[in-house]
Amino acid sequence: MRIWSVDPSLLDAKGLVACWRETLLAQKVLQGLTKGYKNHPQLDRFKASPDPLATICAYLHGLADEADRRGYSFNRSLIVTEQSERVAPIAVTQGQVDYELEFLKQKVEARDPQWYLDRFASSPARRLHPLFYEVAGGIEPWEKLPPAK
């Protein structure tokens, strides 16, 4: 499961669709409608918010807004709260953003070279999903890092 902190506009088509599907699964987890993924580390920051379900729904609305901009048809009726519902923004560390951007660049360069050139090759893109704001710090403790080589 990858729920990106970066702005959805940076995700290529496959990345945006995958994030949508994975976040819909996360919504079901927070609703208590699944047996698995209950302790997935990517959910920690949502669980720590005052209203985890409304917060994950706000994240989903951000993804759907980007899909709308691209002319995609994401089914907003799958989101269980209204977009107008206010939620507290979530802090994300600078190190986490750096890690995610580098990870995303690697994935996109291999999967969609033109998207990579358009979004990352000429200038570093550093935008966050509207739900997040950046604070000082390293990679988040919930991040699953690959083994050191």
PDB file of C-alpha atoms in Angstrom:
ATOM      1  CA  MET A   1       0.000   0.000   0.000  1.00  0.00           C
ATOM      2  CA  ARG A   2       1.390   3.419  -0.946  1.00  0.00           C
ATOM      3  CA  ILE A   3      -0.504   6.514   0.122  1.00  0.00           C
ATOM      4  CA  TRP A   4       1.679   9.276  -1.261  1.00  0.00           C
ATOM      5  CA  SER A   5       2.364  12.525   0.577  1.00  0.00           C
ATOM      6  CA  VAL A   6       3.276  14.210  -2.702  1.00  0.00           C
ATOM      7  CA  ASP A   7       0.742  16.074  -4.786  1.00  0.00           C
ATOM      8  CA  PRO A   8      -1.389  13.778  -6.967  1.00  0.00           C
ATOM      9  CA  SER A   9      -0.447  15.899  -9.991  1.00  0.00           C
ATOM     10  CA  LEU A  10       3.013  14.289  -9.808  1.00  0.00           C
ATOM     11  CA  LEU A  11       1.638  10.755 -10.122  1.00  0.00           C
ATOM     12  CA  ASP A  12       1.559   9.187 -13.563  1.00  0.00           C
ATOM     13  CA  ALA A  13      -1.698   7.553 -14.702  1.00  0.00           C
ATOM     14  CA  LYS A  14      -0.863   4.138 -13.235  1.00  0.00           C
ATOM     15  CA  GLY A  15       0.327   5.719 -10.002  1.00  0.00           C
ATOM     16  CA  LEU A  16      -2.815   7.817  -9.604  1.00  0.00           C
ATOM     17  CA  VAL A  17      -5.130   4.862 -10.233  1.00  0.00           C
ATOM     18  CA  ALA A  18      -3.128   2.616  -7.880  1.00  0.00           C
ATOM     19  CA  CYS A  19      -3.156   5.265  -5.162  1.00  0.00           C
ATOM     20  CA  TRP A  20      -6.938   5.679  -5.575  1.00  0.00           C
ATOM     21  CA  ARG A  21      -7.518   1.933  -5.221  1.00  0.00           C
ATOM     22  CA  GLU A  22      -5.146   1.541  -2.296  1.00  0.00           C
ATOM     23  CA  THR A  23      -6.659   4.514  -0.485  1.00  0.00           C
ATOM     24  CA  LEU A  24     -10.162   3.109  -1.011  1.00  0.00           C
ATOM     25  CA  LEU A  25      -8.869  -0.039   0.697  1.00  0.00           C
ATOM     26  CA  ALA A  26      -7.475   2.142   3.496  1.00  0.00           C
ATOM     27  CA  GLN A  27     -10.909   3.749   3.870  1.00  0.00           C
ATOM     28  CA  LYS A  28     -12.436   0.268   4.315  1.00  0.00           C
ATOM     29  CA  VAL A  29      -9.779  -0.578   6.896  1.00  0.00           C
ATOM     30  CA  LEU A  30     -10.612   2.577   8.873  1.00  0.00           C
ATOM     31  CA  GLN A  31     -14.302   1.670   8.640  1.00  0.00           C
ATOM     32  CA  GLY A  32     -13.523  -1.726  10.156  1.00  0.00           C
ATOM     33  CA  LEU A  33     -14.697  -3.542   7.010  1.00  0.00           C
ATOM     34  CA  THR A  34     -11.580  -5.636   6.341  1.00  0.00           C
ATOM     35  CA  LYS A  35      -9.733  -8.427   8.065  1.00  0.00           C
ATOM     36  CA  GLY A  36      -6.329  -7.488   6.699  1.00  0.00           C
ATOM     37  CA  TYR A  37      -4.195  -4.347   6.568  1.00  0.00           C
ATOM     38  CA  LYS A  38      -5.472  -3.207  10.000  1.00  0.00           C
ATOM     39  CA  ASN A  39      -1.964  -2.444  11.216  1.00  0.00           C
ATOM     40  CA  HIS A  40      -0.469  -1.229   7.961  1.00  0.00           C
ATOM     41  CA  PRO A  41       2.116   1.455   8.804  1.00  0.00           C
ATOM     42  CA  GLN A  42       0.907   3.787   6.040  1.00  0.00           C
ATOM     43  CA  LEU A  43      -2.314   4.209   8.034  1.00  0.00           C
ATOM     44  CA  ASP A  44      -0.605   5.408  11.217  1.00  0.00           C
ATOM     45  CA  ARG A  45      -0.720   9.086  10.281  1.00  0.00           C
ATOM     46  CA  PHE A  46      -4.427   8.862   9.453  1.00  0.00           C
ATOM     47  CA  LYS A  47      -5.199   6.939  12.637  1.00  0.00           C
ATOM     48  CA  ALA A  48      -3.406   9.648  14.621  1.00  0.00           C
ATOM     49  CA  SER A  49      -5.719  12.361  13.268  1.00  0.00           C
ATOM     50  CA  PRO A  50      -8.776  13.483  15.265  1.00  0.00           C
ATOM     51  CA  ASP A  51     -11.118  11.870  12.718  1.00  0.00           C
ATOM     52  CA  PRO A  52      -9.265   9.145  10.769  1.00  0.00           C
ATOM     53  CA  LEU A  53     -12.146   8.294   8.438  1.00  0.00           C
ATOM     54  CA  ALA A  54     -12.850  11.911   7.476  1.00  0.00           C
ATOM     55  CA  THR A  55      -9.115  12.442   6.979  1.00  0.00           C
ATOM     56  CA  ILE A  56      -8.689   9.494   4.599  1.00  0.00           C
ATOM     57  CA  CYS A  57     -11.782  10.700   2.756  1.00  0.00           C
ATOM     58  CA  ALA A  58     -10.261  14.179   2.383  1.00  0.00           C
ATOM     59  CA  TYR A  59      -7.211  12.473   0.893  1.00  0.00           C
ATOM     60  CA  LEU A  60      -9.439  10.566  -1.541  1.00  0.00           C
ATOM     61  CA  HIS A  61     -11.158  13.786  -2.595  1.00  0.00           C
ATOM     62  CA  GLY A  62      -7.728  15.235  -3.419  1.00  0.00           C
ATOM     63  CA  LEU A  63      -7.045  12.249  -5.679  1.00  0.00           C
ATOM     64  CA  ALA A  64     -10.462  12.558  -7.310  1.00  0.00           C
ATOM     65  CA  ASP A  65      -9.874  16.280  -7.927  1.00  0.00           C
ATOM     66  CA  GLU A  66      -6.694  15.430  -9.825  1.00  0.00           C
ATOM     67  CA  ALA A  67      -8.512  12.712 -11.756  1.00  0.00           C
ATOM     68  CA  ASP A  68     -11.156  15.277 -12.730  1.00  0.00           C
ATOM     69  CA  ARG A  69      -8.436  17.655 -13.980  1.00  0.00           C
ATOM     70  CA  ARG A  70      -7.138  14.873 -16.228  1.00  0.00           C
ATOM     71  CA  GLY A  71     -10.564  13.897 -17.515  1.00  0.00           C
ATOM     72  CA  TYR A  72     -10.587  10.562 -15.664  1.00  0.00           C
ATOM     73  CA  SER A  73     -13.751   9.229 -14.085  1.00  0.00           C
ATOM     74  CA  PHE A  74     -13.144   8.235 -10.464  1.00  0.00           C
ATOM     75  CA  ASN A  75     -16.349   7.234  -8.686  1.00  0.00           C
ATOM     76  CA  ARG A  76     -16.689   9.767  -5.861  1.00  0.00           C
ATOM     77  CA  SER A  77     -19.707   7.899  -4.500  1.00  0.00           C
ATOM     78  CA  LEU A  78     -17.192   5.393  -3.076  1.00  0.00           C
ATOM     79  CA  ILE A  79     -15.941   8.097  -0.689  1.00  0.00           C
ATOM     80  CA  VAL A  80     -17.994   7.905   2.494  1.00  0.00           C
ATOM     81  CA  THR A  81     -17.813  11.570   3.576  1.00  0.00           C
ATOM     82  CA  GLU A  82     -18.486  14.816   1.760  1.00  0.00           C
ATOM     83  CA  GLN A  83     -15.662  16.912   0.381  1.00  0.00           C
ATOM     84  CA  SER A  84     -16.797  19.930   2.376  1.00  0.00           C
ATOM     85  CA  GLU A  85     -15.998  18.194   5.646  1.00  0.00           C
ATOM     86  CA  ARG A  86     -13.070  19.977   7.304  1.00  0.00           C
ATOM     87  CA  VAL A  87     -10.164  17.947   8.613  1.00  0.00           C
ATOM     88  CA  ALA A  88      -6.939  18.867  10.333  1.00  0.00           C
ATOM     89  CA  PRO A  89      -3.959  18.885   7.976  1.00  0.00           C
ATOM     90  CA  ILE A  90      -1.256  16.293   8.577  1.00  0.00           C
ATOM     91  CA  ALA A  91       2.426  17.076   9.072  1.00  0.00           C
ATOM     92  CA  VAL A  92       4.900  15.169   6.930  1.00  0.00           C
ATOM     93  CA  THR A  93       8.638  15.412   7.419  1.00  0.00           C
ATOM     94  CA  GLN A  94      11.036  16.830   4.880  1.00  0.00           C
ATOM     95  CA  GLY A  95      12.947  13.542   4.864  1.00  0.00           C
ATOM     96  CA  GLN A  96       9.764  11.639   4.056  1.00  0.00           C
ATOM     97  CA  VAL A  97       8.963  13.978   1.179  1.00  0.00           C
ATOM     98  CA  ASP A  98      12.528  13.614  -0.140  1.00  0.00           C
ATOM     99  CA  TYR A  99      12.258   9.823   0.099  1.00  0.00           C
ATOM    100  CA  GLU A 100       8.877   9.682  -1.634  1.00  0.00           C
ATOM    101  CA  LEU A 101       9.941  12.013  -4.437  1.00  0.00           C
ATOM    102  CA  GLU A 102      13.033   9.942  -5.160  1.00  0.00           C
ATOM    103  CA  PHE A 103      11.040   6.694  -4.980  1.00  0.00           C
ATOM    104  CA  LEU A 104       8.354   8.126  -7.284  1.00  0.00           C
ATOM    105  CA  LYS A 105      10.940   9.407  -9.767  1.00  0.00           C
ATOM    106  CA  GLN A 106      12.481   5.937 -10.027  1.00  0.00           C
ATOM    107  CA  LYS A 107       9.107   4.264 -10.529  1.00  0.00           C
ATOM    108  CA  VAL A 108       7.895   6.802 -13.091  1.00  0.00           C
ATOM    109  CA  GLU A 109      11.147   6.888 -15.055  1.00  0.00           C
ATOM    110  CA  ALA A 110      10.849   3.135 -15.634  1.00  0.00           C
ATOM    111  CA  ARG A 111       7.068   3.048 -16.133  1.00  0.00           C
ATOM    112  CA  ASP A 112       6.364   6.240 -18.108  1.00  0.00           C
ATOM    113  CA  PRO A 113       9.507   7.962 -19.406  1.00  0.00           C
ATOM    114  CA  GLN A 114       7.588  10.857 -20.987  1.00  0.00           C
ATOM    115  CA  TRP A 115       5.783  11.614 -17.713  1.00  0.00           C
ATOM    116  CA  TYR A 116       9.149  11.540 -15.989  1.00  0.00           C
ATOM    117  CA  LEU A 117      10.594  14.025 -18.475  1.00  0.00           C
ATOM    118  CA  ASP A 118       7.555  16.295 -18.207  1.00  0.00           C
ATOM    119  CA  ARG A 119       7.351  16.275 -14.405  1.00  0.00           C
ATOM    120  CA  PHE A 120      10.809  15.600 -12.992  1.00  0.00           C
ATOM    121  CA  ALA A 121      13.695  15.844 -15.440  1.00  0.00           C
ATOM    122  CA  SER A 122      13.966  19.613 -15.939  1.00  0.00           C
ATOM    123  CA  SER A 123      13.209  20.928 -12.467  1.00  0.00           C
ATOM    124  CA  PRO A 124      12.610  19.288  -9.130  1.00  0.00           C
ATOM    125  CA  ALA A 125       8.898  19.168  -8.343  1.00  0.00           C
ATOM    126  CA  ARG A 126       8.170  19.525  -4.644  1.00  0.00           C
ATOM    127  CA  ARG A 127       4.464  19.739  -4.078  1.00  0.00           C
ATOM    128  CA  LEU A 128       2.422  17.961  -1.430  1.00  0.00           C
ATOM    129  CA  HIS A 129      -1.080  16.533  -1.449  1.00  0.00           C
ATOM    130  CA  PRO A 130      -3.339  19.361  -0.166  1.00  0.00           C
ATOM    131  CA  LEU A 131      -3.938  17.414   3.060  1.00  0.00           C
ATOM    132  CA  PHE A 132      -0.266  17.617   4.087  1.00  0.00           C
ATOM    133  CA  TYR A 133       2.176  20.279   5.193  1.00  0.00           C
ATOM    134  CA  GLU A 134       5.922  19.870   5.510  1.00  0.00           C
ATOM    135  CA  VAL A 135       7.928  20.012   8.734  1.00  0.00           C
ATOM    136  CA  ALA A 136      11.584  19.375   9.539  1.00  0.00           C
ATOM    137  CA  GLY A 137      12.652  15.813  10.131  1.00  0.00           C
ATOM    138  CA  GLY A 138      13.882  12.577   8.607  1.00  0.00           C
ATOM    139  CA  ILE A 139      12.038   9.707   7.017  1.00  0.00           C
ATOM    140  CA  GLU A 140       8.867   8.888   8.954  1.00  0.00           C
ATOM    141  CA  PRO A 141       9.184   5.939  11.371  1.00  0.00           C
ATOM    142  CA  TRP A 142       6.259   4.133   9.711  1.00  0.00           C
ATOM    143  CA  GLU A 143       8.005   4.017   6.320  1.00  0.00           C
ATOM    144  CA  LYS A 144       9.061   0.572   5.160  1.00  0.00           C
ATOM    145  CA  LEU A 145      12.572   1.044   3.802  1.00  0.00           C
ATOM    146  CA  PRO A 146      14.263  -1.461   1.515  1.00  0.00           C
ATOM    147  CA  PRO A 147      17.131  -3.386   3.101  1.00  0.00           C
ATOM    148  CA  ALA A 148      20.488  -1.622   2.933  1.00  0.00           C
ATOM    149  CA  LYS A 149      22.809  -2.977   0.249  1.00  0.00           C
TER     150      LYS A 149
END
